[in-house]
mmCIF file of C-alpha atoms in Angstrom:
data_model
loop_
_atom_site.group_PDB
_atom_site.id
_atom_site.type_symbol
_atom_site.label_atom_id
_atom_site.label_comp_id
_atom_site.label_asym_id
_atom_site.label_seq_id
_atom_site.Cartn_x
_atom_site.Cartn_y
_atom_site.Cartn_z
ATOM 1 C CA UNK A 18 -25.211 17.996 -12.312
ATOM 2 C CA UNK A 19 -22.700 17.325 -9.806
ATOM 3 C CA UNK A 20 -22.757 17.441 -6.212
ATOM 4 C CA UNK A 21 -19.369 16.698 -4.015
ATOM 5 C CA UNK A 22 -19.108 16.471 -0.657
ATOM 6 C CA UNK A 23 -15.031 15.984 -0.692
ATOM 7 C CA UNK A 24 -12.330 15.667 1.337
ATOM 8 C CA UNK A 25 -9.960 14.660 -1.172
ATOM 9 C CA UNK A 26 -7.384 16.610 -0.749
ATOM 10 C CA UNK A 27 -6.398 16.236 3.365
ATOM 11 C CA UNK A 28 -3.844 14.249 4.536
ATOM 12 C CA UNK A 29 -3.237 10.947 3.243
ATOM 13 C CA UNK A 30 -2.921 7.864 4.969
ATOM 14 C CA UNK A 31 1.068 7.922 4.973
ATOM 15 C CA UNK A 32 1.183 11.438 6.462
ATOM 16 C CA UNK A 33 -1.030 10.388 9.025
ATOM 17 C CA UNK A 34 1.870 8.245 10.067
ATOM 18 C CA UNK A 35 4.878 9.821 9.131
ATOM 19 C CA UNK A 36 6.115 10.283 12.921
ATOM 20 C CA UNK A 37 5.784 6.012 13.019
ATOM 21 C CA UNK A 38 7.988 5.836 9.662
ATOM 22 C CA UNK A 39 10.465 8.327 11.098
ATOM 23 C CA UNK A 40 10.770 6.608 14.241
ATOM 24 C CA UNK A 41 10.883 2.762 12.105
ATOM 25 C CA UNK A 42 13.323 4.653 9.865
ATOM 26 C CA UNK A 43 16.253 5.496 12.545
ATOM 27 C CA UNK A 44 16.266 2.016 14.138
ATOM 28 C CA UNK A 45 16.700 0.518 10.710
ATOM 29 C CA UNK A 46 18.994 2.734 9.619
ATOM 30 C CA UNK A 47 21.329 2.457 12.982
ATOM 31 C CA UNK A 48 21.070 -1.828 13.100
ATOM 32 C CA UNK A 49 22.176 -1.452 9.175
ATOM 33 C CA UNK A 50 25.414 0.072 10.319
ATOM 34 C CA UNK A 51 25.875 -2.759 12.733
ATOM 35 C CA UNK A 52 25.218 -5.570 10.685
ATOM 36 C CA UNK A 53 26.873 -4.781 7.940
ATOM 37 C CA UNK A 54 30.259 -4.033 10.675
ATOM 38 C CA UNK A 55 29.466 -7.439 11.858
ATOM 39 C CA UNK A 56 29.244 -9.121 8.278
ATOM 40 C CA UNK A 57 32.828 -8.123 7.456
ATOM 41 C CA UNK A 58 33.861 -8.776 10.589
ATOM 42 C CA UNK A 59 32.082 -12.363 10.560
ATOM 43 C CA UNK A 60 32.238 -13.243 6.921
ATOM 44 C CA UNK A 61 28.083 -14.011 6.886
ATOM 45 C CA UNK A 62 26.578 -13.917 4.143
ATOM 46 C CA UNK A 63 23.350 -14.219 5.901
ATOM 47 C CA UNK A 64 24.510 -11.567 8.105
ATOM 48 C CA UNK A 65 25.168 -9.104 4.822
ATOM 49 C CA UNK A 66 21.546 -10.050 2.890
ATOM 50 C CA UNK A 67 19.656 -9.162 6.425
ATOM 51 C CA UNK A 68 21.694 -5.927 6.544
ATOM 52 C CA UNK A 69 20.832 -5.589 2.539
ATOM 53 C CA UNK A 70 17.135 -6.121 3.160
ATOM 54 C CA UNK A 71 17.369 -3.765 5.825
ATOM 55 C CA UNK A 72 18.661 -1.210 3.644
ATOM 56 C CA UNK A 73 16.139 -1.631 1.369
ATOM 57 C CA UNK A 74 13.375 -0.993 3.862
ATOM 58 C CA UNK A 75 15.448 2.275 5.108
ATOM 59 C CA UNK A 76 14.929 3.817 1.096
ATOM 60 C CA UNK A 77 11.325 2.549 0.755
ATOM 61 C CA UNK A 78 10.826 3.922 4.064
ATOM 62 C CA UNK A 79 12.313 7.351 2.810
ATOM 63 C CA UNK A 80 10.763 7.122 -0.226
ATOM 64 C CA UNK A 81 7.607 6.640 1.214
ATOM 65 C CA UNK A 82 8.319 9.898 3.814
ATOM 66 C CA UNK A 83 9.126 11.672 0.681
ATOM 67 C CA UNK A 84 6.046 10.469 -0.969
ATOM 68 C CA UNK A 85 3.640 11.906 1.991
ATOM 69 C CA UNK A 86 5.705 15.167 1.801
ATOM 70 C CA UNK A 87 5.008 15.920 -1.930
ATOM 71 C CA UNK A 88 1.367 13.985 -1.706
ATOM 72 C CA UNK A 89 0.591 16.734 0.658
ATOM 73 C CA UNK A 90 1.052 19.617 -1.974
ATOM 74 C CA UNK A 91 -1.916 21.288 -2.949
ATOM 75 C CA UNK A 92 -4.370 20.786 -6.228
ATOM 76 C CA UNK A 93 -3.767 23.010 -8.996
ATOM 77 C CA UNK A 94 -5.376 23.505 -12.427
ATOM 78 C CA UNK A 95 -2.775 21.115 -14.075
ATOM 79 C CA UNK A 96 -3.163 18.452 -11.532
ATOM 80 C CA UNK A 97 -6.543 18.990 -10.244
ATOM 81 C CA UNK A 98 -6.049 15.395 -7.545
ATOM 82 C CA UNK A 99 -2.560 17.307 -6.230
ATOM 83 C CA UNK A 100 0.315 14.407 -5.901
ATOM 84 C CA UNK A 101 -1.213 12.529 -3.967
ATOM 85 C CA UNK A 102 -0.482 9.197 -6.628
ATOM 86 C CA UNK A 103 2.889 10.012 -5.585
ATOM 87 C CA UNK A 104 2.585 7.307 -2.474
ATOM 88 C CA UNK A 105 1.364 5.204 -5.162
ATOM 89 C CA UNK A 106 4.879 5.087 -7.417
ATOM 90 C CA UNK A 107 6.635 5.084 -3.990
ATOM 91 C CA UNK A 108 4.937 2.227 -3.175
ATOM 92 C CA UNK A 109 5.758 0.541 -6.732
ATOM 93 C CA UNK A 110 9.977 1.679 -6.699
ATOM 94 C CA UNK A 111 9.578 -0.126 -3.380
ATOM 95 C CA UNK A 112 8.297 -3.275 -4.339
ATOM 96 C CA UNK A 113 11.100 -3.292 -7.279
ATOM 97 C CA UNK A 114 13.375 -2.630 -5.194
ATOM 98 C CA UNK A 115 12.862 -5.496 -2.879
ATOM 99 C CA UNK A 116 12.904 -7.875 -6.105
ATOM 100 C CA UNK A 117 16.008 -6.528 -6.867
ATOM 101 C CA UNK A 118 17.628 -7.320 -3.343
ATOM 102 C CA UNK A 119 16.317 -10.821 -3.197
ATOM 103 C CA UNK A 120 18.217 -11.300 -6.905
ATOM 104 C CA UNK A 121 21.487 -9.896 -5.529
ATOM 105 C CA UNK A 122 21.337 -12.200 -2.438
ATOM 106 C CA UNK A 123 20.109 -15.284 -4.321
ATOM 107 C CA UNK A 124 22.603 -14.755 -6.595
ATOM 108 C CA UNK A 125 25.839 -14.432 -3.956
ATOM 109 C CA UNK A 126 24.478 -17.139 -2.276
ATOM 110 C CA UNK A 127 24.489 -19.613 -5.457
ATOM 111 C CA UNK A 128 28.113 -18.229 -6.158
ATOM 112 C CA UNK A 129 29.182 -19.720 -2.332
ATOM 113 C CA UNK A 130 27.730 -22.952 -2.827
ATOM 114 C CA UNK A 131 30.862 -25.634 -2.236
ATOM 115 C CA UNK A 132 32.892 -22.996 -1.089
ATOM 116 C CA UNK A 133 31.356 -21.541 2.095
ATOM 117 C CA UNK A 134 33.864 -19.398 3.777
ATOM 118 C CA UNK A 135 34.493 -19.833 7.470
ATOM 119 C CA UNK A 136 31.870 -17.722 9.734
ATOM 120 C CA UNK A 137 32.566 -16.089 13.024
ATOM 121 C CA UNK A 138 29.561 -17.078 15.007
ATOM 122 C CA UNK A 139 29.957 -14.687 17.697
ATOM 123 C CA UNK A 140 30.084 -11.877 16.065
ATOM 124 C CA UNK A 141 27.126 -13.182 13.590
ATOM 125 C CA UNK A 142 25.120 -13.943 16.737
ATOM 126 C CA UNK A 143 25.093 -10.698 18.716
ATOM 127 C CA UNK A 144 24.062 -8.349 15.036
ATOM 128 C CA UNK A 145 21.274 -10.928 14.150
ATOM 129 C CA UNK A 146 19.633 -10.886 17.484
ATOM 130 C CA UNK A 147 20.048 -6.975 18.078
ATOM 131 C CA UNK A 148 18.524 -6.772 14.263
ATOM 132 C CA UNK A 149 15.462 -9.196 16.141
ATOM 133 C CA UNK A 150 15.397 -6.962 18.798
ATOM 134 C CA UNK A 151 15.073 -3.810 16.836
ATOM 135 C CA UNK A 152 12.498 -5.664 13.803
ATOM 136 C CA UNK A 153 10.245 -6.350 16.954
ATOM 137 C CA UNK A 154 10.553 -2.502 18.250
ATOM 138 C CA UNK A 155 9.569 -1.506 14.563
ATOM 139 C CA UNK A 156 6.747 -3.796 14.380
ATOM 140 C CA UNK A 157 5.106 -2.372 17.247
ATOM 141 C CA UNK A 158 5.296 1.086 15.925
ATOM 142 C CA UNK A 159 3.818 0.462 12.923
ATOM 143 C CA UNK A 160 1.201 -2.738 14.292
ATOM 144 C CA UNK A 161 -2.255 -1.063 13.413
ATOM 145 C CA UNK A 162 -1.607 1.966 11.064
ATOM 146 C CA UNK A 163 -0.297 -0.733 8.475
ATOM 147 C CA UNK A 164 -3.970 -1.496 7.217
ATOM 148 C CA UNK A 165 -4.498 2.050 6.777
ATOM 149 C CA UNK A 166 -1.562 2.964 3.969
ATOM 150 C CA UNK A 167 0.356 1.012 1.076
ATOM 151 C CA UNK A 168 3.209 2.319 1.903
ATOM 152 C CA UNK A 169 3.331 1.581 5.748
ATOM 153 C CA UNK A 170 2.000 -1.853 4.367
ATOM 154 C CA UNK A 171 4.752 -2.169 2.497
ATOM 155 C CA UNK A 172 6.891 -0.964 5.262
ATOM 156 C CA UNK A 173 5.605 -3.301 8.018
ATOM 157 C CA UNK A 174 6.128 -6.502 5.570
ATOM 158 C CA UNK A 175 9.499 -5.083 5.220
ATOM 159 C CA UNK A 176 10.093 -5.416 8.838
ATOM 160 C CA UNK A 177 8.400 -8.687 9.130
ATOM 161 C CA UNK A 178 10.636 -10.294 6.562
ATOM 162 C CA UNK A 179 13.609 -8.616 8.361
ATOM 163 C CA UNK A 180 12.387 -10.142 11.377
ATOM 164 C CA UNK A 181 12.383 -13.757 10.397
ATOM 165 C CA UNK A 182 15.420 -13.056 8.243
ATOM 166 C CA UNK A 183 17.023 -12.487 11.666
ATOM 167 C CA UNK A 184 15.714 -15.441 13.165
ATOM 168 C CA UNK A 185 17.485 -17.501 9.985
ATOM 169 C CA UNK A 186 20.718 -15.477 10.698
ATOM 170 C CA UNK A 187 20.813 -16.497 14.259
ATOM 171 C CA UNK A 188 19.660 -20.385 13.774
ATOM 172 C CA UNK A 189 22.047 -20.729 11.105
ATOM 173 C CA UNK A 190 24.859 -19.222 14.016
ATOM 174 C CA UNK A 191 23.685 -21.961 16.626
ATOM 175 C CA UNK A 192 23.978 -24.561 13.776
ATOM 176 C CA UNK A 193 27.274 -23.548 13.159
ATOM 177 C CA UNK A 194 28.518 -22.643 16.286
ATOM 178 C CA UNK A 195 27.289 -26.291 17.584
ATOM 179 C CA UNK A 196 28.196 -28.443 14.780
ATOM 180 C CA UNK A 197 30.994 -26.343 12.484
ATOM 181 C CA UNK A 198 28.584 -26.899 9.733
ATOM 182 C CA UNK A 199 29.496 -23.951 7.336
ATOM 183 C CA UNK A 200 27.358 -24.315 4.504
ATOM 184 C CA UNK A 201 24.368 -23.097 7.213
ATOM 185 C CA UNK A 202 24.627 -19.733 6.357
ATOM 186 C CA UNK A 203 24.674 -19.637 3.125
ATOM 187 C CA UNK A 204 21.506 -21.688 3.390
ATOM 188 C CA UNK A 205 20.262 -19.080 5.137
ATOM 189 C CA UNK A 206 21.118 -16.531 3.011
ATOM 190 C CA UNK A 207 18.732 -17.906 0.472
ATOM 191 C CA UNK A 208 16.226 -18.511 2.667
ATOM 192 C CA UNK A 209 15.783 -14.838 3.468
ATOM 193 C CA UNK A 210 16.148 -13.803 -0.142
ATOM 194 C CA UNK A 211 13.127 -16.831 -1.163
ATOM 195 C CA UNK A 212 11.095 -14.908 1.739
ATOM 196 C CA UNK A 213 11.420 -11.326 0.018
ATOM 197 C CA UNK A 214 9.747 -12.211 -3.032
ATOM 198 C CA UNK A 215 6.649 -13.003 -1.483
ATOM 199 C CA UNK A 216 6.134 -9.422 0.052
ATOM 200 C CA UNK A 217 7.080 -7.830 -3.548
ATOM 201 C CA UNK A 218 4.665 -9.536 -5.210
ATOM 202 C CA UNK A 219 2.246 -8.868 -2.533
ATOM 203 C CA UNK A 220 2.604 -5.260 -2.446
ATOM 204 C CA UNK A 221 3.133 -5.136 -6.426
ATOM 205 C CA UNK A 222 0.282 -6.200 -7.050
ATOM 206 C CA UNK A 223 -1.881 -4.159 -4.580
ATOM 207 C CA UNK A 224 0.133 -0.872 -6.571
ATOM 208 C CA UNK A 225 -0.881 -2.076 -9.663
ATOM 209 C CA UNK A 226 -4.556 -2.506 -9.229
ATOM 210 C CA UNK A 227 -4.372 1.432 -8.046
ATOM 211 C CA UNK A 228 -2.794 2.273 -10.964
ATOM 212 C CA UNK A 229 -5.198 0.383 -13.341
ATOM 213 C CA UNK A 230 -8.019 2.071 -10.825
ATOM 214 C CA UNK A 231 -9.980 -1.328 -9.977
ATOM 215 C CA UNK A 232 -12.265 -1.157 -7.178
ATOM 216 C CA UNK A 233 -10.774 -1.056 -3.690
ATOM 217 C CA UNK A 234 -10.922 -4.314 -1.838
ATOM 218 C CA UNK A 235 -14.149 -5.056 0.047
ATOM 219 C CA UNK A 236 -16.684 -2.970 -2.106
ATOM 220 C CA UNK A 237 -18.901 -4.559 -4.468
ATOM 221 C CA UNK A 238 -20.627 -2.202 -7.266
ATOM 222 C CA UNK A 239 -23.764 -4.060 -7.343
ATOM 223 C CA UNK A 240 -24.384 -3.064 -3.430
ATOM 224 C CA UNK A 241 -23.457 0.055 -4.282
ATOM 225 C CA UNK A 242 -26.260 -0.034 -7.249
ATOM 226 C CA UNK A 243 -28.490 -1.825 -4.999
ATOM 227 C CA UNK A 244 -28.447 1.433 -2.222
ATOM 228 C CA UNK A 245 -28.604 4.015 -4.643
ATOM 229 C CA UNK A 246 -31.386 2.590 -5.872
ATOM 230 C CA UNK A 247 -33.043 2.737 -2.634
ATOM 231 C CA UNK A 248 -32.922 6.318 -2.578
ATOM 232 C CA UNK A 249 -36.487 7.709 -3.226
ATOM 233 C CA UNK A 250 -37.283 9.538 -6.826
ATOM 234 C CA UNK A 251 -34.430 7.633 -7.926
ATOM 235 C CA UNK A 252 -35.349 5.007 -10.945
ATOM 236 C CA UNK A 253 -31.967 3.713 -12.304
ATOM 237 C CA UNK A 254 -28.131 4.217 -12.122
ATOM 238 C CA UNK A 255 -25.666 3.490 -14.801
ATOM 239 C CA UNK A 256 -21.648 4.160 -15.725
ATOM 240 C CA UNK A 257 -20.541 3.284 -12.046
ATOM 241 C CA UNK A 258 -17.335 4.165 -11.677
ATOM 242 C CA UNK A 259 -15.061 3.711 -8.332
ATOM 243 C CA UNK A 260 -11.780 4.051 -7.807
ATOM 244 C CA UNK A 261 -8.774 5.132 -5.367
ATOM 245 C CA UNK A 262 -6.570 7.952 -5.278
ATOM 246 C CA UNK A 263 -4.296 6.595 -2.943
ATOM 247 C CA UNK A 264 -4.523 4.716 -0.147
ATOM 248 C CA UNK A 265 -7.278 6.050 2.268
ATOM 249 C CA UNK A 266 -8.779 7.726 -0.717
ATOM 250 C CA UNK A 267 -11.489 6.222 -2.770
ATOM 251 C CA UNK A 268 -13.400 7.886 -5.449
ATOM 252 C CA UNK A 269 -17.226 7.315 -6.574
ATOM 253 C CA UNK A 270 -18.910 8.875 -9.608
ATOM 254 C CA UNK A 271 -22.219 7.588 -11.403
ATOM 255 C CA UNK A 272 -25.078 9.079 -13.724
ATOM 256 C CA UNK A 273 -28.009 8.660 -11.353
ATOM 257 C CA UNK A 274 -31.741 9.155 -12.978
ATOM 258 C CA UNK A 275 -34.631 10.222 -11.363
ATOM 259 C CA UNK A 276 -38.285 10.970 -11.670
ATOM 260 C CA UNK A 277 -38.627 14.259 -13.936
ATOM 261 C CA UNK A 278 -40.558 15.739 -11.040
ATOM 262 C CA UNK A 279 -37.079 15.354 -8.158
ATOM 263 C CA UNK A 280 -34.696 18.156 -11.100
ATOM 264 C CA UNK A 281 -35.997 20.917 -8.997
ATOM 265 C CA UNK A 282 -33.680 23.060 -6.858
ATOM 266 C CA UNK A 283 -35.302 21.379 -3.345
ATOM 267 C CA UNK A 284 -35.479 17.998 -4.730
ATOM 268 C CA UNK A 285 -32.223 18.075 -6.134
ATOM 269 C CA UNK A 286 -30.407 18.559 -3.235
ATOM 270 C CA UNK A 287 -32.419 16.340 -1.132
ATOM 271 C CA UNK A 288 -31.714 13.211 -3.635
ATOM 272 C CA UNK A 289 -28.266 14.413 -3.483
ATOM 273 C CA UNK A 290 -27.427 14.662 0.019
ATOM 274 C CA UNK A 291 -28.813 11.055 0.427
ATOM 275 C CA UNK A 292 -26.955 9.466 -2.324
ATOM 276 C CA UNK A 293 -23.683 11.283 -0.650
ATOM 277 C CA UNK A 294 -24.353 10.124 2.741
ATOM 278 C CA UNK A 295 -25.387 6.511 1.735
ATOM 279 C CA UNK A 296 -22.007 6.257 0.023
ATOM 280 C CA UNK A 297 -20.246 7.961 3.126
ATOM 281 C CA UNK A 298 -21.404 5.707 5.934
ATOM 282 C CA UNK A 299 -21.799 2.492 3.973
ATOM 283 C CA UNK A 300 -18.591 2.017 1.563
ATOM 284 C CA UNK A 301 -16.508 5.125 3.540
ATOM 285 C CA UNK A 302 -16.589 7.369 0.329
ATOM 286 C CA UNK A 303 -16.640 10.731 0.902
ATOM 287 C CA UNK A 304 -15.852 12.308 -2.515
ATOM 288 C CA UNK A 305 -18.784 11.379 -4.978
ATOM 289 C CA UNK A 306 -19.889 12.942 -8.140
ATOM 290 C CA UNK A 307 -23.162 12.381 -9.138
ATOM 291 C CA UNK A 308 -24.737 13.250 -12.608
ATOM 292 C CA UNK A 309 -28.348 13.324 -12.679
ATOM 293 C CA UNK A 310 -30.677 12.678 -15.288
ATOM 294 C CA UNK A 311 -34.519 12.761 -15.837
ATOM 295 C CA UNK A 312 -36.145 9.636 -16.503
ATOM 296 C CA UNK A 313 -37.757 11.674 -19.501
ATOM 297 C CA UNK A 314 -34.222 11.840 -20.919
ATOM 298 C CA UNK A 315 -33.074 8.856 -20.557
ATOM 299 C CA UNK A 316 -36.238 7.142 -22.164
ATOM 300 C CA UNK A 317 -35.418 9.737 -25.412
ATOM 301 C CA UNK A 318 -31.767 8.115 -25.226
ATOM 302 C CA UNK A 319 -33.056 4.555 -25.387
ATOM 303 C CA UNK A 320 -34.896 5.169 -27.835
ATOM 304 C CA UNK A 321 -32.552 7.049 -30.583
ATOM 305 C CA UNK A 322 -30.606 3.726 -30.030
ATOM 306 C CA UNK A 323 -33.001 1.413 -30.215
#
């Protein structure tokens, strides 16, 4: 017997803040165009990996746009939870893609040791702090609806790490704009690509415990067990299984048994209703399945496999 009170299939977290990622999404994409101007015109390496990093935010932030667009298609027969995991790979192409940035940089960078190229400070100067400038704007869009998504998660560590990798840019522009000492940016260069991996993992590893559908962060099954069984006529609960979706949507099923006198129509729905609501206002479930099974039953189970 099942009983679902569910609101499964409403907007996600990401749509919720899809006007925050569009708004993120056209400052990155406009300070992109000027650092990369001033990295030719400058020679920075540094300069070029920020603008590289920030390109990579600009896709995972369209990618994650793109996500929340085809997450918001309805259920159908064949895929009865919509595409709603579709944040999920978005989130995941993301995180490789911000590996795959830090290599490239790392790599350059390695390539220019002993033969740093000469930097035009200036230039470098003015693009790293309007990238600041801009990282800090973004920031403040997104500060709060970050906990609520993976991919705006993913997003706002994206714009972190572009912030400080515009604070290296512009400290490794004083350094060489006060001593001549070259070799400062492609120190900085690695820096930012060392501070990229981080995030990846970070966010990797968040995707992949979705995908492998462990329990989301924060709930413990044995509370869980421990309220259920609280619920009057109920005697024991077994095959707990919770899960998410995506982000901001957590699934709970369980085969619940109860007193052989509760399985009628009244009693049914009363158990019912208060297992839903306990899981509602407690662990912020709203779709649950519940099967429920007589204590009589269950008892003739034990013993055939005794």
């Amino acid at each position: 017997m099942g009983h679902d009170h569910s609101h499964t299939h409403g907007i996600t977290a990401t749509g919720r803040h899809r006007k925050r990622l569009i708004a993120v999404l056209s400052i990155t994409l406009a300070v992109v165009v000027v650092q990369v101007a001033g990295a030719l015109l400058s020679g920075s390496l540094a300069l070029l990996a920020d603008a590289g990093h920030m390109l990579s935010d600009a896709a995972g932030v369209t990618i994650a746009l793109l996500a929340s667009w085809i997450a918001g298609r309805p259920a159908s027969d064949l895929r009865t939870y919509g595409y709603q995991r579709a944040e999920v790979l978005a989130a995941l192409a993301n995180a490789l893609i911000l590996v795959v940035i830090s290599v490239v940089i790392f790599t350059e960078a390695i390539r220019r040791i002993g033969s740093a190229p000469e930097v035009h400070t200036d230039v470098m100067l003015f693009a790293a702090i309007l990238g600041a400038v801009a990282n800090l704007v973004s920031l403040m869009i997104l500060r709060g609806a970050h906990e609520d998504s993976l991919n705006v998660r993913g997003a706002y560590l994206e714009v972190l790490g572009d912030l400080l990798g515009s604070f290296a840019v512009i400290v490794a522009a004083v350094v060489i704009l006060i001593t001549g000492y070259q070799a400062a940016d492609t120190i900085a260069s690695v820096l930012i690509a060392l501070m990229i991996l981080p995030r990846a993992w970070s966010l990797l590893r968040d995707v992949v415990d979705v995908l492998l559908e462990a329990s989301p962060k924060g709930v413990e099954v044995q509370m869980i067990r421990e309220h259920i069984l609280s619920v009057g006529g109920v005697v024991d609960v077994h095959d707990i299984h919770i899960w998410t979706i995506t982000s901001g949507v957590p699934v709970f099923s369980a085969h619940v048994v109860v007193e052989d006198g509760v399985l009628n129509a009244r009693g049914a729905d009363q158990v019912l209703d208060k297992l839903t609501t306990c899981l509602g206002s407690h662990f912020d479930t709203e779709h649950c399945t519940f099967q429920l099974e007589p204590a009589s039953h269950s008892e003739h189970e034990s013993h055939q496999h005794a």
